[in-house]
PDB file of C-alpha atoms in Angstrom:
ATOM      1  CA  MET A   1      50.517 -19.133 -84.431  1.00  0.00           C
ATOM      2  CA  PRO A   2      51.365 -18.622 -80.505  1.00  0.00           C
ATOM      3  CA  VAL A   3      48.153 -19.154 -79.213  1.00  0.00           C
ATOM      4  CA  LEU A   4      49.145 -20.567 -76.159  1.00  0.00           C
ATOM      5  CA  ASN A   5      47.349 -22.581 -73.075  1.00  0.00           C
ATOM      6  CA  THR A   6      47.243 -21.069 -69.828  1.00  0.00           C
ATOM      7  CA  ASN A   7      45.908 -22.851 -66.128  1.00  0.00           C
ATOM      8  CA  ASP A   8      46.789 -19.458 -64.575  1.00  0.00           C
ATOM      9  CA  PRO A   9      43.226 -18.302 -63.080  1.00  0.00           C
ATOM     10  CA  GLU A  10      44.430 -14.338 -63.290  1.00  0.00           C
ATOM     11  CA  VAL A  11      44.865 -14.903 -67.085  1.00  0.00           C
ATOM     12  CA  LEU A  12      41.675 -17.434 -67.402  1.00  0.00           C
ATOM     13  CA  LYS A  13      39.078 -15.041 -65.486  1.00  0.00           C
ATOM     14  CA  LEU A  14      40.247 -11.814 -68.105  1.00  0.00           C
ATOM     15  CA  GLU A  15      36.893 -10.999 -70.408  1.00  0.00           C
ATOM     16  CA  GLY A  16      37.474  -8.751 -73.813  1.00  0.00           C
ATOM     17  CA  LEU A  17      40.948  -7.906 -75.005  1.00  0.00           C
ATOM     18  CA  HIS A  18      43.661  -7.163 -72.533  1.00  0.00           C
ATOM     19  CA  LEU A  19      46.826  -5.732 -74.242  1.00  0.00           C
ATOM     20  CA  TYR A  20      50.371  -5.903 -72.430  1.00  0.00           C
ATOM     21  CA  HIS A  21      52.220  -3.721 -74.172  1.00  0.00           C
ATOM     22  CA  ALA A  22      55.388  -0.921 -73.911  1.00  0.00           C
ATOM     23  CA  ASP A  23      55.033   3.039 -75.120  1.00  0.00           C
ATOM     24  CA  MET A  24      58.257   2.962 -77.243  1.00  0.00           C
ATOM     25  CA  SER A  25      58.400  -0.402 -78.523  1.00  0.00           C
ATOM     26  CA  ASN A  26      57.696  -0.569 -82.356  1.00  0.00           C
ATOM     27  CA  CYS A  27      56.154  -4.029 -81.807  1.00  0.00           C
ATOM     28  CA  SER A  28      53.903  -2.802 -79.660  1.00  0.00           C
ATOM     29  CA  MET A  29      52.821   0.442 -81.947  1.00  0.00           C
ATOM     30  CA  ARG A  30      51.816  -1.782 -84.431  1.00  0.00           C
ATOM     31  CA  VAL A  31      49.407  -3.989 -82.390  1.00  0.00           C
ATOM     32  CA  ARG A  32      47.660  -0.767 -80.796  1.00  0.00           C
ATOM     33  CA  TRP A  33      47.424   0.511 -84.425  1.00  0.00           C
ATOM     34  CA  LEU A  34      45.964  -2.053 -85.847  1.00  0.00           C
ATOM     35  CA  LEU A  35      43.320  -2.173 -82.267  1.00  0.00           C
ATOM     36  CA  ASP A  36      42.422   1.413 -82.893  1.00  0.00           C
ATOM     37  CA  GLU A  37      42.549   1.217 -87.123  1.00  0.00           C
ATOM     38  CA  LYS A  38      39.614  -1.444 -86.728  1.00  0.00           C
ATOM     39  CA  GLY A  39      37.895   0.126 -83.352  1.00  0.00           C
ATOM     40  CA  VAL A  40      38.463  -2.717 -81.190  1.00  0.00           C
ATOM     41  CA  LYS A  41      37.698  -1.841 -77.452  1.00  0.00           C
ATOM     42  CA  TRP A  42      40.847  -3.064 -75.459  1.00  0.00           C
ATOM     43  CA  THR A  43      42.051  -2.579 -72.241  1.00  0.00           C
ATOM     44  CA  SER A  44      45.526  -1.376 -71.529  1.00  0.00           C
ATOM     45  CA  HIS A  45      48.332  -3.132 -69.436  1.00  0.00           C
ATOM     46  CA  HIS A  46      51.238  -0.870 -69.850  1.00  0.00           C
ATOM     47  CA  LEU A  47      54.391  -2.032 -68.603  1.00  0.00           C
ATOM     48  CA  ASP A  48      57.487  -0.407 -67.818  1.00  0.00           C
ATOM     49  CA  LEU A  49      60.283  -2.013 -69.366  1.00  0.00           C
ATOM     50  CA  GLY A  50      63.153   0.086 -67.581  1.00  0.00           C
ATOM     51  CA  ARG A  51      61.166  -1.207 -64.359  1.00  0.00           C
ATOM     52  CA  GLN A  52      61.528  -4.513 -65.744  1.00  0.00           C
ATOM     53  CA  GLU A  53      58.271  -5.191 -65.250  1.00  0.00           C
ATOM     54  CA  ASN A  54      58.065  -7.489 -68.563  1.00  0.00           C
ATOM     55  CA  LEU A  55      60.327 -10.233 -66.037  1.00  0.00           C
ATOM     56  CA  GLU A  56      57.881 -10.702 -63.368  1.00  0.00           C
ATOM     57  CA  ASP A  57      56.675 -13.651 -62.726  1.00  0.00           C
ATOM     58  CA  TRP A  58      52.758 -13.023 -63.249  1.00  0.00           C
ATOM     59  CA  TYR A  59      53.592 -11.818 -66.736  1.00  0.00           C
ATOM     60  CA  PHE A  60      55.840 -15.261 -67.723  1.00  0.00           C
ATOM     61  CA  ARG A  61      52.785 -16.613 -67.216  1.00  0.00           C
ATOM     62  CA  ILE A  62      51.180 -14.867 -69.907  1.00  0.00           C
ATOM     63  CA  ASN A  63      54.381 -14.383 -72.315  1.00  0.00           C
ATOM     64  CA  PRO A  64      56.787 -17.323 -71.319  1.00  0.00           C
ATOM     65  CA  LYS A  65      59.167 -14.771 -73.190  1.00  0.00           C
ATOM     66  CA  GLY A  66      58.562 -12.006 -71.462  1.00  0.00           C
ATOM     67  CA  LEU A  67      58.481  -9.848 -74.232  1.00  0.00           C
ATOM     68  CA  VAL A  68      55.780  -7.488 -75.110  1.00  0.00           C
ATOM     69  CA  PRO A  69      53.372  -7.278 -76.536  1.00  0.00           C
ATOM     70  CA  ALA A  70      50.797 -10.124 -75.565  1.00  0.00           C
ATOM     71  CA  LEU A  71      47.402  -9.868 -76.194  1.00  0.00           C
ATOM     72  CA  VAL A  72      44.425 -11.860 -74.033  1.00  0.00           C
ATOM     73  CA  ASP A  73      42.125 -12.592 -75.656  1.00  0.00           C
ATOM     74  CA  ASN A  74      38.846 -13.763 -73.108  1.00  0.00           C
ATOM     75  CA  GLY A  75      41.457 -15.451 -71.220  1.00  0.00           C
ATOM     76  CA  VAL A  76      43.402 -16.701 -74.079  1.00  0.00           C
ATOM     77  CA  PRO A  77      47.168 -15.388 -74.883  1.00  0.00           C
ATOM     78  CA  VAL A  78      48.539 -14.641 -78.122  1.00  0.00           C
ATOM     79  CA  THR A  79      52.109 -13.980 -78.564  1.00  0.00           C
ATOM     80  CA  GLU A  80      54.175 -11.999 -80.930  1.00  0.00           C
ATOM     81  CA  SER A  81      53.343  -9.073 -82.472  1.00  0.00           C
ATOM     82  CA  ASN A  82      53.066 -10.479 -86.315  1.00  0.00           C
ATOM     83  CA  ASP A  83      51.308 -13.140 -84.985  1.00  0.00           C
ATOM     84  CA  ILE A  84      48.693 -11.329 -83.204  1.00  0.00           C
ATOM     85  CA  LEU A  85      48.315  -8.852 -86.131  1.00  0.00           C
ATOM     86  CA  PHE A  86      47.315 -11.402 -88.190  1.00  0.00           C
ATOM     87  CA  TYR A  87      45.049 -13.105 -85.331  1.00  0.00           C
ATOM     88  CA  LEU A  88      43.138  -9.867 -85.268  1.00  0.00           C
ATOM     89  CA  GLU A  89      42.934  -9.483 -88.644  1.00  0.00           C
ATOM     90  CA  LYS A  90      41.028 -12.915 -88.994  1.00  0.00           C
ATOM     91  CA  LYS A  91      38.781 -12.035 -85.490  1.00  0.00           C
ATOM     92  CA  PHE A  92      37.664  -8.546 -86.777  1.00  0.00           C
ATOM     93  CA  PRO A  93      37.812  -8.773 -90.876  1.00  0.00           C
ATOM     94  CA  GLN A  94      36.259  -5.582 -91.034  1.00  0.00           C
ATOM     95  CA  PRO A  95      37.875  -3.088 -92.071  1.00  0.00           C
ATOM     96  CA  SER A  96      39.963  -5.409 -93.962  1.00  0.00           C
ATOM     97  CA  PHE A  97      43.954  -5.002 -94.148  1.00  0.00           C
ATOM     98  CA  THR A  98      44.732  -7.426 -96.271  1.00  0.00           C
ATOM     99  CA  PRO A  99      44.850  -6.886-100.304  1.00  0.00           C
ATOM    100  CA  GLU A 100      42.394  -9.433-102.065  1.00  0.00           C
ATOM    101  CA  GLY A 101      44.933 -11.150-104.416  1.00  0.00           C
ATOM    102  CA  GLN A 102      46.677 -14.199-104.067  1.00  0.00           C
ATOM    103  CA  THR A 103      50.222 -12.186-104.935  1.00  0.00           C
ATOM    104  CA  GLU A 104      49.155  -9.320-103.195  1.00  0.00           C
ATOM    105  CA  GLN A 105      48.887 -11.063 -99.876  1.00  0.00           C
ATOM    106  CA  GLU A 106      51.946 -12.929-100.271  1.00  0.00           C
ATOM    107  CA  ALA A 107      54.023  -9.511-100.788  1.00  0.00           C
ATOM    108  CA  MET A 108      52.248  -8.616 -97.856  1.00  0.00           C
ATOM    109  CA  ASN A 109      53.017 -11.404 -95.652  1.00  0.00           C
ATOM    110  CA  ASP A 110      56.610 -11.101 -96.825  1.00  0.00           C
ATOM    111  CA  TRP A 111      57.488  -7.841 -95.692  1.00  0.00           C
ATOM    112  CA  VAL A 112      55.654  -8.840 -92.340  1.00  0.00           C
ATOM    113  CA  ASP A 113      57.838 -12.140 -91.904  1.00  0.00           C
ATOM    114  CA  LEU A 114      60.536  -9.628 -93.243  1.00  0.00           C
ATOM    115  CA  ALA A 115      60.123  -7.242 -89.763  1.00  0.00           C
ATOM    116  CA  SER A 116      60.235 -10.421 -87.505  1.00  0.00           C
ATOM    117  CA  ARG A 117      63.504 -11.877 -89.453  1.00  0.00           C
ATOM    118  CA  ILE A 118      65.621  -8.686 -89.024  1.00  0.00           C
ATOM    119  CA  HIS A 119      64.216  -7.703 -85.688  1.00  0.00           C
ATOM    120  CA  MET A 120      67.057  -8.745 -83.689  1.00  0.00           C
ATOM    121  CA  LYS A 121      69.962  -8.481 -85.968  1.00  0.00           C
ATOM    122  CA  ALA A 122      68.682  -5.252 -87.693  1.00  0.00           C
ATOM    123  CA  ILE A 123      66.481  -3.195 -85.522  1.00  0.00           C
ATOM    124  CA  LYS A 124      67.017  -3.997 -82.381  1.00  0.00           C
ATOM    125  CA  THR A 125      70.983  -4.412 -82.289  1.00  0.00           C
ATOM    126  CA  TYR A 126      71.417  -0.589 -84.281  1.00  0.00           C
ATOM    127  CA  VAL A 127      69.401   0.497 -81.574  1.00  0.00           C
ATOM    128  CA  TYR A 128      70.702  -1.045 -78.734  1.00  0.00           C
ATOM    129  CA  GLY A 129      74.055  -0.871 -80.663  1.00  0.00           C
ATOM    130  CA  SER A 130      74.440   2.980 -82.021  1.00  0.00           C
ATOM    131  CA  THR A 131      72.348   4.196 -78.635  1.00  0.00           C
ATOM    132  CA  GLY A 132      74.989   1.913 -75.598  1.00  0.00           C
ATOM    133  CA  GLY A 133      71.427   1.019 -74.450  1.00  0.00           C
ATOM    134  CA  ALA A 134      70.868  -1.836 -72.039  1.00  0.00           C
ATOM    135  CA  SER A 135      67.289  -3.506 -71.332  1.00  0.00           C
ATOM    136  CA  LYS A 136      68.753  -5.338 -67.983  1.00  0.00           C
ATOM    137  CA  LYS A 137      70.833  -4.741 -65.432  1.00  0.00           C
ATOM    138  CA  ARG A 138      74.106  -6.865 -64.841  1.00  0.00           C
ATOM    139  CA  SER A 139      72.097  -7.906 -61.069  1.00  0.00           C
ATOM    140  CA  ASP A 140      69.418  -9.071 -62.786  1.00  0.00           C
ATOM    141  CA  MET A 141      71.283 -11.309 -65.235  1.00  0.00           C
ATOM    142  CA  ALA A 142      71.626 -14.481 -63.110  1.00  0.00           C
ATOM    143  CA  ARG A 143      67.745 -14.635 -62.898  1.00  0.00           C
ATOM    144  CA  TYR A 144      67.171 -13.570 -66.663  1.00  0.00           C
ATOM    145  CA  ALA A 145      69.029 -16.121 -67.794  1.00  0.00           C
ATOM    146  CA  GLU A 146      67.449 -19.010 -65.462  1.00  0.00           C
ATOM    147  CA  VAL A 147      63.828 -17.969 -66.506  1.00  0.00           C
ATOM    148  CA  GLU A 148      64.488 -16.648 -69.788  1.00  0.00           C
ATOM    149  CA  PRO A 149      63.391 -20.109 -71.869  1.00  0.00           C
ATOM    150  CA  ASP A 150      65.107 -18.362 -75.457  1.00  0.00           C
ATOM    151  CA  LYS A 151      68.620 -18.025 -74.919  1.00  0.00           C
ATOM    152  CA  ASP A 152      69.392 -16.187 -78.103  1.00  0.00           C
ATOM    153  CA  LEU A 153      67.389 -13.591 -76.466  1.00  0.00           C
ATOM    154  CA  VAL A 154      70.052 -13.668 -73.327  1.00  0.00           C
ATOM    155  CA  LYS A 155      72.930 -13.697 -75.242  1.00  0.00           C
ATOM    156  CA  PHE A 156      71.643 -10.445 -77.163  1.00  0.00           C
ATOM    157  CA  HIS A 157      70.747  -8.660 -73.756  1.00  0.00           C
ATOM    158  CA  GLN A 158      74.206 -10.008 -72.003  1.00  0.00           C
ATOM    159  CA  LYS A 159      75.983  -8.483 -75.189  1.00  0.00           C
ATOM    160  CA  SER A 160      74.317  -4.885 -74.901  1.00  0.00           C
ATOM    161  CA  LEU A 161      75.105  -4.486 -71.341  1.00  0.00           C
ATOM    162  CA  ASP A 162      79.067  -5.627 -72.825  1.00  0.00           C
ATOM    163  CA  GLY A 163      78.942  -3.157 -75.708  1.00  0.00           C
ATOM    164  CA  PHE A 164      78.271  -4.074 -79.579  1.00  0.00           C
ATOM    165  CA  PRO A 165      81.031  -4.580 -81.711  1.00  0.00           C
ATOM    166  CA  LYS A 166      80.968  -2.160 -83.979  1.00  0.00           C
ATOM    167  CA  GLU A 167      81.077  -4.917 -87.035  1.00  0.00           C
ATOM    168  CA  GLU A 168      77.898  -6.025 -85.870  1.00  0.00           C
ATOM    169  CA  VAL A 169      76.548  -2.587 -85.588  1.00  0.00           C
ATOM    170  CA  ASP A 170      77.699  -2.120 -89.106  1.00  0.00           C
ATOM    171  CA  ALA A 171      76.063  -5.033 -90.316  1.00  0.00           C
ATOM    172  CA  ALA A 172      73.373  -4.079 -88.807  1.00  0.00           C
ATOM    173  CA  VAL A 173      73.149  -0.798 -90.389  1.00  0.00           C
ATOM    174  CA  GLU A 174      73.587  -2.474 -94.096  1.00  0.00           C
ATOM    175  CA  LEU A 175      71.261  -4.932 -93.645  1.00  0.00           C
ATOM    176  CA  LEU A 176      68.609  -1.880 -92.826  1.00  0.00           C
ATOM    177  CA  LYS A 177      69.852   0.177 -96.013  1.00  0.00           C
ATOM    178  CA  SER A 178      69.184  -2.555 -97.971  1.00  0.00           C
ATOM    179  CA  VAL A 179      65.420  -3.553 -96.765  1.00  0.00           C
ATOM    180  CA  PHE A 180      64.866   0.865 -97.226  1.00  0.00           C
ATOM    181  CA  ALA A 181      65.983   0.727-100.583  1.00  0.00           C
ATOM    182  CA  ARG A 182      63.449  -1.967-101.320  1.00  0.00           C
ATOM    183  CA  MET A 183      61.061  -0.359 -99.490  1.00  0.00           C
ATOM    184  CA  GLU A 184      61.972   3.327-100.982  1.00  0.00           C
ATOM    185  CA  ALA A 185      62.185   1.458-104.846  1.00  0.00           C
ATOM    186  CA  ARG A 186      58.288   0.291-104.354  1.00  0.00           C
ATOM    187  CA  LEU A 187      57.387   3.494-102.648  1.00  0.00           C
ATOM    188  CA  HIS A 188      58.734   5.603-105.468  1.00  0.00           C
ATOM    189  CA  ASP A 189      55.418   5.291-107.497  1.00  0.00           C
ATOM    190  CA  HIS A 190      53.282   3.655-104.758  1.00  0.00           C
ATOM    191  CA  GLU A 191      51.117   4.881-101.917  1.00  0.00           C
ATOM    192  CA  TYR A 192      51.532   1.854 -99.922  1.00  0.00           C
ATOM    193  CA  LEU A 193      54.116  -1.259 -99.769  1.00  0.00           C
ATOM    194  CA  VAL A 194      51.630  -3.546-101.223  1.00  0.00           C
ATOM    195  CA  GLY A 195      48.523  -3.032-103.605  1.00  0.00           C
ATOM    196  CA  ASN A 196      46.572   0.309-103.722  1.00  0.00           C
ATOM    197  CA  ARG A 197      45.353   0.720 -99.648  1.00  0.00           C
ATOM    198  CA  MET A 198      46.519   0.219 -96.153  1.00  0.00           C
ATOM    199  CA  SER A 199      47.911  -3.299 -95.136  1.00  0.00           C
ATOM    200  CA  LEU A 200      48.959  -5.034 -92.445  1.00  0.00           C
ATOM    201  CA  ALA A 201      52.509  -4.403 -93.855  1.00  0.00           C
ATOM    202  CA  ASP A 202      52.556  -0.917 -93.595  1.00  0.00           C
ATOM    203  CA  ILE A 203      51.254  -1.233 -89.893  1.00  0.00           C
ATOM    204  CA  THR A 204      54.226  -3.037 -89.714  1.00  0.00           C
ATOM    205  CA  TRP A 205      57.023  -1.079 -91.124  1.00  0.00           C
ATOM    206  CA  VAL A 206      55.597   2.315 -89.969  1.00  0.00           C
ATOM    207  CA  PRO A 207      56.577   1.868 -86.661  1.00  0.00           C
ATOM    208  CA  GLN A 208      59.867   0.953 -87.641  1.00  0.00           C
ATOM    209  CA  HIS A 209      60.442   4.440 -88.890  1.00  0.00           C
ATOM    210  CA  VAL A 210      59.019   6.119 -85.935  1.00  0.00           C
ATOM    211  CA  LEU A 211      61.670   4.179 -83.376  1.00  0.00           C
ATOM    212  CA  LEU A 212      64.735   4.648 -85.803  1.00  0.00           C
ATOM    213  CA  SER A 213      64.374   7.971 -86.819  1.00  0.00           C
ATOM    214  CA  ARG A 214      63.933   8.815 -83.125  1.00  0.00           C
ATOM    215  CA  VAL A 215      67.337   6.829 -82.607  1.00  0.00           C
ATOM    216  CA  GLY A 216      69.046   8.858 -85.544  1.00  0.00           C
ATOM    217  CA  PHE A 217      68.972   6.084 -88.367  1.00  0.00           C
ATOM    218  CA  ASP A 218      69.402   8.258 -91.399  1.00  0.00           C
ATOM    219  CA  PHE A 219      66.357   8.404 -93.600  1.00  0.00           C
ATOM    220  CA  SER A 220      67.365  10.920 -95.843  1.00  0.00           C
ATOM    221  CA  PRO A 221      68.189   8.730 -98.783  1.00  0.00           C
ATOM    222  CA  TYR A 222      64.938   7.820 -98.722  1.00  0.00           C
ATOM    223  CA  PRO A 223      62.307  10.667 -98.945  1.00  0.00           C
ATOM    224  CA  SER A 224      59.641   7.990-100.414  1.00  0.00           C
ATOM    225  CA  ILE A 225      59.710   6.458 -97.327  1.00  0.00           C
ATOM    226  CA  ALA A 226      59.716   9.893 -95.205  1.00  0.00           C
ATOM    227  CA  ALA A 227      56.807  10.782 -97.201  1.00  0.00           C
ATOM    228  CA  TRP A 228      55.037   7.696 -97.009  1.00  0.00           C
ATOM    229  CA  ALA A 229      55.157   7.683 -92.884  1.00  0.00           C
ATOM    230  CA  ASN A 230      54.257  11.668 -92.931  1.00  0.00           C
ATOM    231  CA  ARG A 231      51.044  10.601 -94.903  1.00  0.00           C
ATOM    232  CA  PHE A 232      50.321   7.675 -92.503  1.00  0.00           C
ATOM    233  CA  SER A 233      50.841  10.256 -89.195  1.00  0.00           C
ATOM    234  CA  ARG A 234      48.067  12.111 -89.873  1.00  0.00           C
ATOM    235  CA  ARG A 235      45.225   8.983 -89.410  1.00  0.00           C
ATOM    236  CA  PRO A 236      43.469   9.189 -85.901  1.00  0.00           C
ATOM    237  CA  ALA A 237      44.156   5.806 -85.187  1.00  0.00           C
ATOM    238  CA  TYR A 238      48.313   6.820 -85.593  1.00  0.00           C
ATOM    239  CA  LYS A 239      47.730   9.303 -83.419  1.00  0.00           C
ATOM    240  CA  THR A 240      45.957   7.545 -80.511  1.00  0.00           C
ATOM    241  CA  ALA A 241      48.311   4.371 -80.732  1.00  0.00           C
ATOM    242  CA  ILE A 242      51.608   5.594 -81.307  1.00  0.00           C
ATOM    243  CA  ILE A 243      51.938   9.655 -80.984  1.00  0.00           C
ATOM    244  CA  ASN A 244      49.913   9.455 -77.329  1.00  0.00           C
ATOM    245  CA  TRP A 245      52.372   7.149 -76.254  1.00  0.00           C
ATOM    246  CA  LEU A 246      55.713   8.832 -77.191  1.00  0.00           C
ATOM    247  CA  PRO A 247      57.577  10.613 -74.484  1.00  0.00           C
ATOM    248  CA  ARG A 248      56.923  14.164 -74.601  1.00  0.00           C
ATOM    249  CA  ILE A 249      59.809  15.305 -75.589  1.00  0.00           C
ATOM    250  CA  PRO A 250      61.270  17.106 -78.911  1.00  0.00           C
ATOM    251  CA  PRO A 251      61.989  14.074 -81.771  1.00  0.00           C
ATOM    252  CA  TRP A 252      65.762  15.590 -82.401  1.00  0.00           C
ATOM    253  CA  LEU A 253      66.306  15.155 -78.578  1.00  0.00           C
ATOM    254  CA  PHE A 254      64.978  12.108 -78.272  1.00  0.00           C
ATOM    255  CA  GLY A 255      68.170  10.099 -79.394  1.00  0.00           C
ATOM    256  CA  PRO A 256      70.780  12.253 -77.244  1.00  0.00           C
ATOM    257  CA  LEU A 257      68.840  11.951 -73.967  1.00  0.00           C
ATOM    258  CA  MET A 258      68.369   7.871 -74.804  1.00  0.00           C
ATOM    259  CA  ARG A 259      72.270   7.973 -74.851  1.00  0.00           C
ATOM    260  CA  LEU A 260      72.483  10.097 -71.379  1.00  0.00           C
ATOM    261  CA  VAL A 261      69.921   7.528 -69.669  1.00  0.00           C
ATOM    262  CA  PHE A 262      71.510   4.474 -71.176  1.00  0.00           C
ATOM    263  CA  TRP A 263      74.953   5.978 -69.466  1.00  0.00           C
ATOM    264  CA  TRP A 264      73.497   6.979 -66.222  1.00  0.00           C
ATOM    265  CA  ARG A 265      72.230   3.861 -65.636  1.00  0.00           C
ATOM    266  CA  ARG A 266      75.380   2.096 -66.756  1.00  0.00           C
ATOM    267  CA  ARG A 267      77.272   3.934 -64.385  1.00  0.00           C
ATOM    268  CA  PHE A 268      75.248   4.292 -61.604  1.00  0.00           C
ATOM    269  CA  SER A 269      72.985   1.005 -61.422  1.00  0.00           C
ATOM    270  CA  GLY A 270      73.931  -2.653 -61.273  1.00  0.00           C
TER     271      GLY A 270
END
């Protein structure tokens, strides 16, 4: 688990829970959601990814990869959203979002780990590849390549600027379809991904549905997934952690608008 050591006095002096996050980041959504489901008090530090606030020097001292979200617990940084979920589940065990049986716990862990394993090659590739998106400017890439220790991230963002090959986007779609087919089969006769109550598996994957559906992924072949996501949308914590952070535009307009914004950035920025 990436619980990090830091000598930064500004980080060390932070008291309580501080979450560094972004509005539309699905990884941020899941951490906000768990915090609010547990009723834990936390201090918000919203980062504007469009303005590259996550690449500022002060933030690299919290998360050396410059990714969101990051949690600081009384001066101790914790990074990677999946690890933050398990960290919070252990620190605040009630209400619990972990099944009791070992088999179900292993199934939950598998769903959570799967989200991490396919995040770049499926989720991010589809989102950026299908919208023509790029989170970096060409003029920023030289510095980014210097400060970012994860060179796979550097390659990914360079590719997002150059344009993803169609075969990579198609492969991302096929991978997502295989995952959602498995999920649909499970949810056809179950209310939850694991066990008989809400778990970290649901908290991890519902935000994927939120993001992907808004950028245009076709969920029509998966009615059980749609019903499952809709049930969770009625929860108060879902509203505070997800809905309240989404752009105030109709979902049907989000994808086209996102494509227009990315086109504008490519056309008129460096």
